[in-house]
Amino acid sequence: MELKFRTIFDSASDGITMLDTRQGTFVAANVTLCQMLGYTQEEFLALKISDLHPKEQQKDILSIYNKINHHELSIARNIPILKKDQTLLYADISGSLISLEGKEYSVGVIRDITERKFAEELLIASEQRYRLLADNVTDIIFTMDMNLRYTYLSPSGYRISGYNEDEIARTNISDMVEPETYFRFAEVLKEELALDRQPGRDLKRSRTLEYQHIFKDRSKKWMEATLTFLRDKNGEAVGIIGIARDISERKALERRLEVLAATDFLTGVYNLRTFYELARHEVSRQARNGSELALVVIDIDHFKGINDSLGHAAGDNALKQFVSVVHENLREQDIFARAGGDEFRLLLPDTSPEGAHLVAERIRSEVNKIIVRSHRGRCRLSVSIGIAFCPRDAENVIDLIRNAD
């Protein structure tokens, strides 16, 4: 897992940084981010987060970061960042909290949008500049009529989509996205037209959408499009102008970071925070449906002795073998998590006491077959298992764990 995380850091085209939330200090930054801002890695790690933003905007920006970490906001857009030479770079920033070796870190993904921001300002300012820029940028620039039919597509759009000019002229956006995405586009257009009828409307406002685009060869890519109305001399909306870019790599990276944030770093099973979230949801569902549910607490016996006698590498291997055996005896809907050290928790939705005891005994029997080896010797794994049932023993997660432990 650590190797995968390092690979993400080193190979990503976006900047990535890791912040110790308790100390407020950076503990890691990839080469892309350091080059983006003009620092060496050593120089960057000596910075505080306040060094990266204009003083007058720091309070608002820190509030935005807090919302991202707590999943109240998915992406912070157009965030100003001070480079080493004190010039401004603008970035879209996404991130997540992860737990690593008992500490909480904020992992941020920083995408430089300075060029795009400049491009958008040029587009709004001048149609002539728009044409010049549109023919020379890698982002896709397009215009549509109010029926969502293309009226212009920049050269990069033809290259990426695989369509020629005649095909684009005959194509509606509905042919290039899934039906639910098209309906969302139509709803957004309806909302924006309603806003346009309100007094004091902002004629320069824009809307940013993320969606999966279907290309001529039927392949799909995640795109991000920033849209605004084209207007006549009276300020009435007569069309749409947009800038779109491929964000497939960023979406894949965000997904990998989401997995890291939800799972135990060593074993890959859910971490304790994710377990509580999922378990509370299942207990609530059980209460509504009147179904049965079992919570199982599993301790690996004498695990400290394994680490002491065979070494920590053997202990790590024992955990991984144990997790593999448990997974082989679970259903897709079962929730398996590491609570810490040698303790694991297992939630079995829609499971009777008899069914839960069968699962527990099967796990105990299979784990007992595991032999942990190292150059210092060998030992056989065994486990202690406790079970509590909802609603028979308790009706909330905390009490279920207490009764099972």
CSV table of C-alpha atoms in Angstrom, one decimal:
chain,number,residue,atom,x,y,z
A,1,MET,CA,0.0,0.0,0.0
A,2,GLU,CA,2.9,2.4,0.9
A,3,LEU,CA,4.4,1.6,-2.5
A,4,LYS,CA,1.1,2.4,-4.3
A,5,PHE,CA,0.9,5.7,-2.3
A,6,ARG,CA,4.4,6.7,-3.3
A,7,THR,CA,3.7,5.8,-6.9
A,8,ILE,CA,0.7,8.1,-6.9
A,9,PHE,CA,2.9,10.9,-5.4
A,10,ASP,CA,5.7,10.5,-7.9
A,11,SER,CA,3.8,10.0,-11.1
A,12,ALA,CA,0.8,12.4,-10.8
A,13,SER,CA,0.7,15.3,-13.2
A,14,ASP,CA,-1.1,17.3,-10.5
A,15,GLY,CA,0.6,18.6,-7.4
A,16,ILE,CA,0.1,16.6,-4.3
A,17,THR,CA,0.9,17.5,-0.7
A,18,MET,CA,0.4,16.0,2.8
A,19,LEU,CA,-0.2,18.2,5.8
A,20,ASP,CA,0.0,17.1,9.4
A,21,THR,CA,-3.3,18.5,10.6
A,22,ARG,CA,-2.3,18.7,14.3
A,23,GLN,CA,1.1,20.4,13.7
A,24,GLY,CA,0.0,22.4,10.7
A,25,THR,CA,3.2,21.5,8.9
A,26,PHE,CA,3.8,19.8,5.5
A,27,VAL,CA,5.3,16.4,5.7
A,28,ALA,CA,5.4,15.5,2.0
A,29,ALA,CA,5.1,17.2,-1.4
A,30,ASN,CA,5.6,15.7,-4.9
A,31,VAL,CA,8.0,17.0,-7.5
A,32,THR,CA,5.2,18.3,-9.6
A,33,LEU,CA,4.0,20.7,-6.9
A,34,CYS,CA,7.5,21.9,-6.0
A,35,GLN,CA,8.2,22.6,-9.7
A,36,MET,CA,4.8,24.3,-10.0
A,37,LEU,CA,5.6,26.7,-7.2
A,38,GLY,CA,9.4,27.1,-7.8
A,39,TYR,CA,10.6,25.5,-4.5
A,40,THR,CA,12.9,22.6,-3.8
A,41,GLN,CA,11.2,19.9,-1.7
A,42,GLU,CA,13.3,20.9,1.3
A,43,GLU,CA,12.2,24.5,0.9
A,44,PHE,CA,8.6,23.6,0.6
A,45,LEU,CA,8.5,21.3,3.6
A,46,ALA,CA,9.8,24.3,5.7
A,47,LEU,CA,6.7,26.4,4.8
A,48,LYS,CA,3.5,26.8,6.7
A,49,ILE,CA,0.2,26.8,5.0
A,50,SER,CA,-0.1,30.6,5.7
A,51,ASP,CA,3.0,31.1,3.5
A,52,LEU,CA,1.2,29.9,0.4
A,53,HIS,CA,-1.7,32.4,0.3
A,54,PRO,CA,-2.2,36.1,0.2
A,55,LYS,CA,-2.6,37.4,3.8
A,56,GLU,CA,-5.9,39.1,3.2
A,57,GLN,CA,-7.5,35.8,1.9
A,58,GLN,CA,-6.0,33.3,4.3
A,59,LYS,CA,-9.0,33.1,6.7
A,60,ASP,CA,-11.5,32.4,3.9
A,61,ILE,CA,-9.1,29.9,2.2
A,62,LEU,CA,-8.5,28.0,5.5
A,63,SER,CA,-12.2,27.7,6.0
A,64,ILE,CA,-12.6,26.3,2.5
A,65,TYR,CA,-9.9,23.7,3.2
A,66,ASN,CA,-11.7,22.7,6.4
A,67,LYS,CA,-14.9,22.1,4.3
A,68,ILE,CA,-13.0,19.9,1.8
A,69,ASN,CA,-11.5,17.8,4.6
A,70,HIS,CA,-14.9,17.2,6.1
A,71,HIS,CA,-16.6,16.4,2.7
A,72,GLU,CA,-18.7,19.6,2.8
A,73,LEU,CA,-17.1,20.7,-0.4
A,74,SER,CA,-15.6,18.5,-3.1
A,75,ILE,CA,-13.4,21.0,-4.9
A,76,ALA,CA,-12.1,24.5,-4.0
A,77,ARG,CA,-11.9,26.5,-7.2
A,78,ASN,CA,-9.7,29.4,-8.3
A,79,ILE,CA,-7.6,29.4,-5.1
A,80,PRO,CA,-4.7,31.9,-5.2
A,81,ILE,CA,-1.3,30.4,-4.3
A,82,LEU,CA,1.9,32.4,-3.8
A,83,LYS,CA,4.8,31.0,-5.7
A,84,LYS,CA,8.4,31.4,-4.5
A,85,ASP,CA,8.9,34.5,-6.6
A,86,GLN,CA,5.7,35.9,-5.0
A,87,THR,CA,3.7,35.8,-8.2
A,88,LEU,CA,0.2,34.3,-8.0
A,89,LEU,CA,-0.8,30.9,-9.3
A,90,TYR,CA,-4.5,29.9,-9.4
A,91,ALA,CA,-5.5,26.3,-8.6
A,92,ASP,CA,-8.4,24.0,-8.2
A,93,ILE,CA,-7.8,22.0,-5.0
A,94,SER,CA,-9.4,18.7,-3.8
A,95,GLY,CA,-8.5,16.6,-0.9
A,96,SER,CA,-9.3,14.2,1.9
A,97,LEU,CA,-8.3,13.3,5.5
A,98,ILE,CA,-6.4,10.0,6.0
A,99,SER,CA,-5.1,8.3,9.1
A,100,LEU,CA,-1.6,6.9,9.0
A,101,GLU,CA,0.2,5.3,12.0
A,102,GLY,CA,-2.3,6.9,14.4
A,103,LYS,CA,-1.9,10.5,13.0
A,104,GLU,CA,-4.4,12.4,10.8
A,105,TYR,CA,-3.1,14.0,7.6
A,106,SER,CA,-4.8,16.1,5.0
A,107,VAL,CA,-3.9,15.0,1.4
A,108,GLY,CA,-4.4,17.8,-1.2
A,109,VAL,CA,-4.5,17.5,-4.9
A,110,ILE,CA,-3.6,20.8,-6.6
A,111,ARG,CA,-4.3,21.5,-10.3
A,112,ASP,CA,-2.8,24.6,-11.9
A,113,ILE,CA,-5.6,26.5,-13.7
A,114,THR,CA,-3.8,29.8,-14.2
A,115,GLU,CA,-3.8,29.4,-17.9
A,116,ARG,CA,-7.4,28.4,-18.0
A,117,LYS,CA,-8.4,31.3,-15.7
A,118,PHE,CA,-6.6,33.7,-18.0
A,119,ALA,CA,-8.3,32.1,-21.0
A,120,GLU,CA,-11.7,32.5,-19.5
A,121,GLU,CA,-11.1,36.2,-18.8
A,122,LEU,CA,-10.0,36.6,-22.4
A,123,LEU,CA,-13.0,34.8,-23.7
A,124,ILE,CA,-15.5,37.0,-21.8
A,125,ALA,CA,-13.6,40.2,-22.7
A,126,SER,CA,-13.3,39.8,-26.5
A,127,GLU,CA,-14.7,37.5,-29.2
A,128,GLN,CA,-11.6,38.2,-31.4
A,129,ARG,CA,-9.3,37.2,-28.6
A,130,TYR,CA,-11.5,34.1,-28.0
A,131,ARG,CA,-11.0,32.9,-31.6
A,132,LEU,CA,-7.3,33.4,-31.4
A,133,LEU,CA,-7.0,31.6,-28.1
A,134,ALA,CA,-9.5,28.8,-29.0
A,135,ASP,CA,-7.3,27.7,-32.0
A,136,ASN,CA,-4.2,27.4,-29.8
A,137,VAL,CA,-5.1,25.9,-26.4
A,138,THR,CA,-5.3,22.2,-25.5
A,139,ASP,CA,-8.6,22.7,-23.5
A,140,ILE,CA,-11.8,22.2,-25.6
A,141,ILE,CA,-13.5,25.5,-26.3
A,142,PHE,CA,-17.0,25.4,-27.8
A,143,THR,CA,-20.3,27.3,-28.3
A,144,MET,CA,-23.8,25.9,-28.4
A,145,ASP,CA,-27.2,27.3,-29.3
A,146,MET,CA,-30.0,27.2,-26.8
A,147,ASN,CA,-31.0,23.7,-28.0
A,148,LEU,CA,-27.6,22.4,-26.9
A,149,ARG,CA,-26.3,21.9,-30.5
A,150,TYR,CA,-22.7,22.8,-31.2
A,151,THR,CA,-22.1,26.0,-33.2
A,152,TYR,CA,-18.4,26.0,-32.8
A,153,LEU,CA,-15.7,23.6,-31.6
A,154,SER,CA,-12.0,24.4,-31.2
A,155,PRO,CA,-9.4,22.3,-33.1
A,156,SER,CA,-8.5,20.5,-29.9
A,157,GLY,CA,-12.2,19.4,-29.6
A,158,TYR,CA,-12.1,17.7,-33.0
A,159,ARG,CA,-8.8,16.0,-32.2
A,160,ILE,CA,-10.0,14.6,-28.8
A,161,SER,CA,-13.6,13.7,-29.8
A,162,GLY,CA,-12.7,12.0,-33.1
A,163,TYR,CA,-15.6,13.8,-34.9
A,164,ASN,CA,-15.1,16.0,-38.0
A,165,GLU,CA,-16.8,19.3,-38.6
A,166,ASP,CA,-19.8,18.0,-40.6
A,167,GLU,CA,-20.5,15.3,-37.9
A,168,ILE,CA,-20.3,17.9,-35.1
A,169,ALA,CA,-22.8,20.1,-37.0
A,170,ARG,CA,-25.3,17.2,-37.0
A,171,THR,CA,-24.7,16.1,-33.4
A,172,ASN,CA,-26.5,17.1,-30.2
A,173,ILE,CA,-24.9,16.9,-26.8
A,174,SER,CA,-27.5,14.2,-26.0
A,175,ASP,CA,-25.5,11.9,-28.4
A,176,MET,CA,-22.3,12.4,-26.4
A,177,VAL,CA,-23.4,11.8,-22.8
A,178,GLU,CA,-25.5,9.3,-20.9
A,179,PRO,CA,-29.3,10.1,-20.7
A,180,GLU,CA,-29.1,11.0,-17.0
A,181,THR,CA,-26.3,13.5,-17.7
A,182,TYR,CA,-28.2,15.1,-20.6
A,183,PHE,CA,-31.2,15.5,-18.3
A,184,ARG,CA,-28.9,17.2,-15.7
A,185,PHE,CA,-27.6,19.5,-18.4
A,186,ALA,CA,-31.2,20.4,-19.3
A,187,GLU,CA,-32.1,21.1,-15.6
A,188,VAL,CA,-29.0,23.3,-15.2
A,189,LEU,CA,-30.0,25.3,-18.3
A,190,LYS,CA,-33.5,25.6,-16.9
A,191,GLU,CA,-32.2,26.9,-13.6
A,192,GLU,CA,-29.8,29.4,-15.2
A,193,LEU,CA,-32.6,30.8,-17.4
A,194,ALA,CA,-34.8,31.2,-14.3
A,195,LEU,CA,-31.9,33.1,-12.6
A,196,ASP,CA,-31.7,35.2,-15.8
A,197,ARG,CA,-35.2,36.5,-15.3
A,198,GLN,CA,-34.4,37.8,-11.8
A,199,PRO,CA,-33.7,41.5,-11.2
A,200,GLY,CA,-30.0,42.3,-10.6
A,201,ARG,CA,-28.8,39.1,-12.3
A,202,ASP,CA,-25.1,38.6,-12.8
A,203,LEU,CA,-24.5,38.6,-16.6
A,204,LYS,CA,-21.0,37.2,-16.2
A,205,ARG,CA,-21.8,34.3,-13.9
A,206,SER,CA,-20.6,30.8,-14.9
A,207,ARG,CA,-21.4,27.2,-13.9
A,208,THR,CA,-19.0,24.3,-13.7
A,209,LEU,CA,-20.1,20.8,-14.3
A,210,GLU,CA,-18.3,17.4,-14.2
A,211,TYR,CA,-19.6,14.6,-16.4
A,212,GLN,CA,-18.6,11.6,-18.5
A,213,HIS,CA,-18.3,12.4,-22.2
A,214,ILE,CA,-18.8,9.7,-24.8
A,215,PHE,CA,-16.5,10.0,-27.8
A,216,LYS,CA,-17.0,8.9,-31.4
A,217,ASP,CA,-15.3,5.5,-30.7
A,218,ARG,CA,-17.7,5.1,-27.7
A,219,SER,CA,-14.9,5.5,-25.1
A,220,LYS,CA,-15.7,7.6,-22.1
A,221,LYS,CA,-13.7,10.2,-20.2
A,222,TRP,CA,-14.4,12.4,-17.3
A,223,MET,CA,-14.6,16.1,-18.4
A,224,GLU,CA,-15.0,19.3,-16.5
A,225,ALA,CA,-16.8,22.2,-18.3
A,226,THR,CA,-17.1,25.8,-17.3
A,227,LEU,CA,-20.2,27.3,-19.0
A,228,THR,CA,-21.6,30.8,-19.4
A,229,PHE,CA,-24.2,32.4,-21.6
A,230,LEU,CA,-23.4,34.2,-24.8
A,231,ARG,CA,-25.6,37.3,-24.9
A,232,ASP,CA,-26.9,39.8,-27.4
A,233,LYS,CA,-26.6,43.6,-27.1
A,234,ASN,CA,-29.6,43.6,-24.7
A,235,GLY,CA,-28.0,41.1,-22.4
A,236,GLU,CA,-30.3,38.3,-23.3
A,237,ALA,CA,-29.0,34.8,-23.5
A,238,VAL,CA,-28.7,33.5,-27.0
A,239,GLY,CA,-26.2,30.7,-26.7
A,240,ILE,CA,-23.6,29.0,-24.4
A,241,ILE,CA,-19.9,29.2,-24.4
A,242,GLY,CA,-17.8,26.6,-22.6
A,243,ILE,CA,-14.3,25.5,-21.8
A,244,ALA,CA,-13.9,21.8,-21.2
A,245,ARG,CA,-10.9,19.7,-20.1
A,246,ASP,CA,-10.1,16.0,-19.5
A,247,ILE,CA,-10.1,15.3,-15.8
A,248,SER,CA,-10.0,11.5,-16.0
A,249,GLU,CA,-6.6,11.3,-14.3
A,250,ARG,CA,-7.8,13.6,-11.5
A,251,LYS,CA,-11.0,11.6,-10.9
A,252,ALA,CA,-9.0,8.3,-10.8
A,253,LEU,CA,-6.6,10.0,-8.4
A,254,GLU,CA,-9.4,11.2,-6.2
A,255,ARG,CA,-10.9,7.7,-6.2
A,256,ARG,CA,-7.6,6.2,-5.1
A,257,LEU,CA,-7.3,8.9,-2.3
A,258,GLU,CA,-10.9,8.1,-1.2
A,259,VAL,CA,-10.0,4.4,-0.9
A,260,LEU,CA,-6.8,5.4,1.1
A,261,ALA,CA,-8.9,7.6,3.4
A,262,ALA,CA,-11.4,4.8,4.1
A,263,THR,CA,-9.1,1.9,4.6
A,264,ASP,CA,-6.4,0.6,6.9
A,265,PHE,CA,-3.0,1.3,5.4
A,266,LEU,CA,-1.5,-2.1,6.0
A,267,THR,CA,-4.4,-4.6,5.4
A,268,GLY,CA,-6.6,-2.7,3.0
A,269,VAL,CA,-9.8,-3.3,5.0
A,270,TYR,CA,-12.0,-0.5,6.3
A,271,ASN,CA,-10.6,1.7,9.0
A,272,LEU,CA,-12.4,2.4,12.3
A,273,ARG,CA,-13.9,5.7,11.2
A,274,THR,CA,-15.4,4.2,8.0
A,275,PHE,CA,-16.7,1.2,10.0
A,276,TYR,CA,-18.6,3.4,12.4
A,277,GLU,CA,-20.2,5.3,9.5
A,278,LEU,CA,-21.3,2.1,7.6
A,279,ALA,CA,-22.3,0.3,10.8
A,280,ARG,CA,-24.6,3.1,12.0
A,281,HIS,CA,-26.2,3.2,8.5
A,282,GLU,CA,-26.8,-0.6,8.7
A,283,VAL,CA,-28.2,-0.5,12.2
A,284,SER,CA,-30.6,2.3,11.2
A,285,ARG,CA,-31.7,0.2,8.2
A,286,GLN,CA,-32.2,-2.8,10.4
A,287,ALA,CA,-34.4,-0.8,12.7
A,288,ARG,CA,-36.6,0.3,9.8
A,289,ASN,CA,-36.8,-3.1,8.2
A,290,GLY,CA,-37.0,-5.2,11.3
A,291,SER,CA,-34.2,-7.5,10.0
A,292,GLU,CA,-31.5,-9.2,12.1
A,293,LEU,CA,-27.9,-8.1,12.3
A,294,ALA,CA,-24.8,-9.4,14.0
A,295,LEU,CA,-21.6,-7.6,15.1
A,296,VAL,CA,-18.5,-9.8,15.5
A,297,VAL,CA,-15.3,-8.7,17.4
A,298,ILE,CA,-12.2,-10.8,16.5
A,299,ASP,CA,-8.9,-10.6,18.3
A,300,ILE,CA,-5.8,-12.4,17.1
A,301,ASP,CA,-4.4,-14.3,20.0
A,302,HIS,CA,-0.9,-13.6,21.3
A,303,PHE,CA,-0.2,-11.1,18.5
A,304,LYS,CA,2.3,-9.2,20.5
A,305,GLY,CA,4.2,-12.4,21.0
A,306,ILE,CA,4.3,-13.0,17.3
A,307,ASN,CA,5.9,-9.6,16.8
A,308,ASP,CA,8.4,-10.1,19.6
A,309,SER,CA,9.4,-13.6,18.7
A,310,LEU,CA,9.2,-13.6,14.9
A,311,GLY,CA,9.6,-10.0,14.1
A,312,HIS,CA,7.3,-7.2,12.9
A,313,ALA,CA,7.6,-8.2,9.3
A,314,ALA,CA,6.1,-11.6,10.3
A,315,GLY,CA,3.5,-9.8,12.3
A,316,ASP,CA,2.5,-7.8,9.3
A,317,ASN,CA,2.4,-10.9,7.2
A,318,ALA,CA,0.1,-12.6,9.8
A,319,LEU,CA,-2.3,-9.7,9.6
A,320,LYS,CA,-2.5,-9.9,5.8
A,321,GLN,CA,-3.0,-13.7,5.8
A,322,PHE,CA,-5.7,-13.3,8.4
A,323,VAL,CA,-7.5,-10.7,6.4
A,324,SER,CA,-7.3,-12.8,3.3
A,325,VAL,CA,-8.9,-15.8,5.1
A,326,VAL,CA,-11.7,-13.7,6.6
A,327,HIS,CA,-12.5,-12.1,3.2
A,328,GLU,CA,-12.9,-15.6,1.7
A,329,ASN,CA,-15.7,-16.3,4.1
A,330,LEU,CA,-17.7,-13.0,3.7
A,331,ARG,CA,-20.5,-11.8,1.5
A,332,GLU,CA,-20.3,-8.6,-0.5
A,333,GLN,CA,-22.6,-6.8,1.9
A,334,ASP,CA,-20.6,-7.7,5.0
A,335,ILE,CA,-18.5,-4.9,6.6
A,336,PHE,CA,-15.0,-5.8,7.8
A,337,ALA,CA,-12.6,-3.4,9.5
A,338,ARG,CA,-9.5,-3.2,11.6
A,339,ALA,CA,-10.0,-1.5,14.9
A,340,GLY,CA,-6.3,-1.3,15.6
A,341,GLY,CA,-3.4,-3.6,16.4
A,342,ASP,CA,-4.8,-7.2,16.6
A,343,GLU,CA,-8.5,-6.3,16.9
A,344,PHE,CA,-11.0,-6.5,14.0
A,345,ARG,CA,-14.7,-5.9,13.7
A,346,LEU,CA,-17.2,-7.5,11.4
A,347,LEU,CA,-20.8,-6.5,10.7
A,348,LEU,CA,-23.1,-9.1,9.2
A,349,PRO,CA,-26.3,-7.5,7.9
A,350,ASP,CA,-29.4,-9.6,7.5
A,351,THR,CA,-27.9,-12.5,9.5
A,352,SER,CA,-29.6,-14.6,12.2
A,353,PRO,CA,-27.7,-15.7,15.3
A,354,GLU,CA,-27.3,-19.2,13.9
A,355,GLY,CA,-25.9,-17.8,10.6
A,356,ALA,CA,-23.5,-15.5,12.5
A,357,HIS,CA,-22.2,-18.4,14.7
A,358,LEU,CA,-21.6,-20.5,11.5
A,359,VAL,CA,-19.6,-17.6,9.9
A,360,ALA,CA,-17.6,-17.1,13.1
A,361,GLU,CA,-16.8,-20.8,13.5
A,362,ARG,CA,-15.8,-21.0,9.8
A,363,ILE,CA,-13.4,-18.1,10.2
A,364,ARG,CA,-12.0,-19.5,13.5
A,365,SER,CA,-11.3,-22.9,11.8
A,366,GLU,CA,-9.7,-21.4,8.7
A,367,VAL,CA,-7.5,-19.0,10.6
A,368,ASN,CA,-6.3,-21.8,12.7
A,369,LYS,CA,-4.7,-23.3,9.6
A,370,ILE,CA,-2.5,-20.3,9.0
A,371,ILE,CA,1.2,-20.9,9.8
A,372,VAL,CA,3.3,-17.7,10.2
A,373,ARG,CA,7.0,-18.2,9.4
A,374,SER,CA,10.2,-16.2,9.6
A,375,HIS,CA,13.9,-17.0,9.9
A,376,ARG,CA,13.3,-16.9,13.7
A,377,GLY,CA,10.7,-19.7,13.7
A,378,ARG,CA,7.1,-20.3,13.1
A,379,CYS,CA,3.7,-20.3,14.9
A,380,ARG,CA,0.1,-21.1,14.2
A,381,LEU,CA,-2.6,-18.3,14.3
A,382,SER,CA,-5.7,-18.5,16.5
A,383,VAL,CA,-8.4,-16.0,17.3
A,384,SER,CA,-10.9,-15.1,20.0
A,385,ILE,CA,-14.3,-14.2,18.8
A,386,GLY,CA,-17.2,-12.4,20.4
A,387,ILE,CA,-20.7,-11.8,18.9
A,388,ALA,CA,-23.6,-9.5,19.7
A,389,PHE,CA,-26.9,-9.3,18.0
A,390,CYS,CA,-29.2,-6.4,17.1
A,391,PRO,CA,-31.8,-5.9,18.4
A,392,ARG,CA,-31.5,-8.7,20.9
A,393,ASP,CA,-28.4,-7.5,22.7
A,394,ALA,CA,-28.3,-3.8,21.8
A,395,GLU,CA,-29.8,-1.3,19.4
A,396,ASN,CA,-26.8,0.9,18.7
A,397,VAL,CA,-23.3,0.3,17.4
A,398,ILE,CA,-21.4,1.3,20.6
A,399,ASP,CA,-23.4,-1.1,22.8
A,400,LEU,CA,-23.2,-3.9,20.3
A,401,ILE,CA,-19.4,-3.6,20.3
A,402,ARG,CA,-19.3,-3.5,24.1
A,403,ASN,CA,-21.5,-6.6,24.4
A,404,ALA,CA,-19.5,-8.5,21.7
A,405,ASP,CA,-16.1,-7.6,23.1
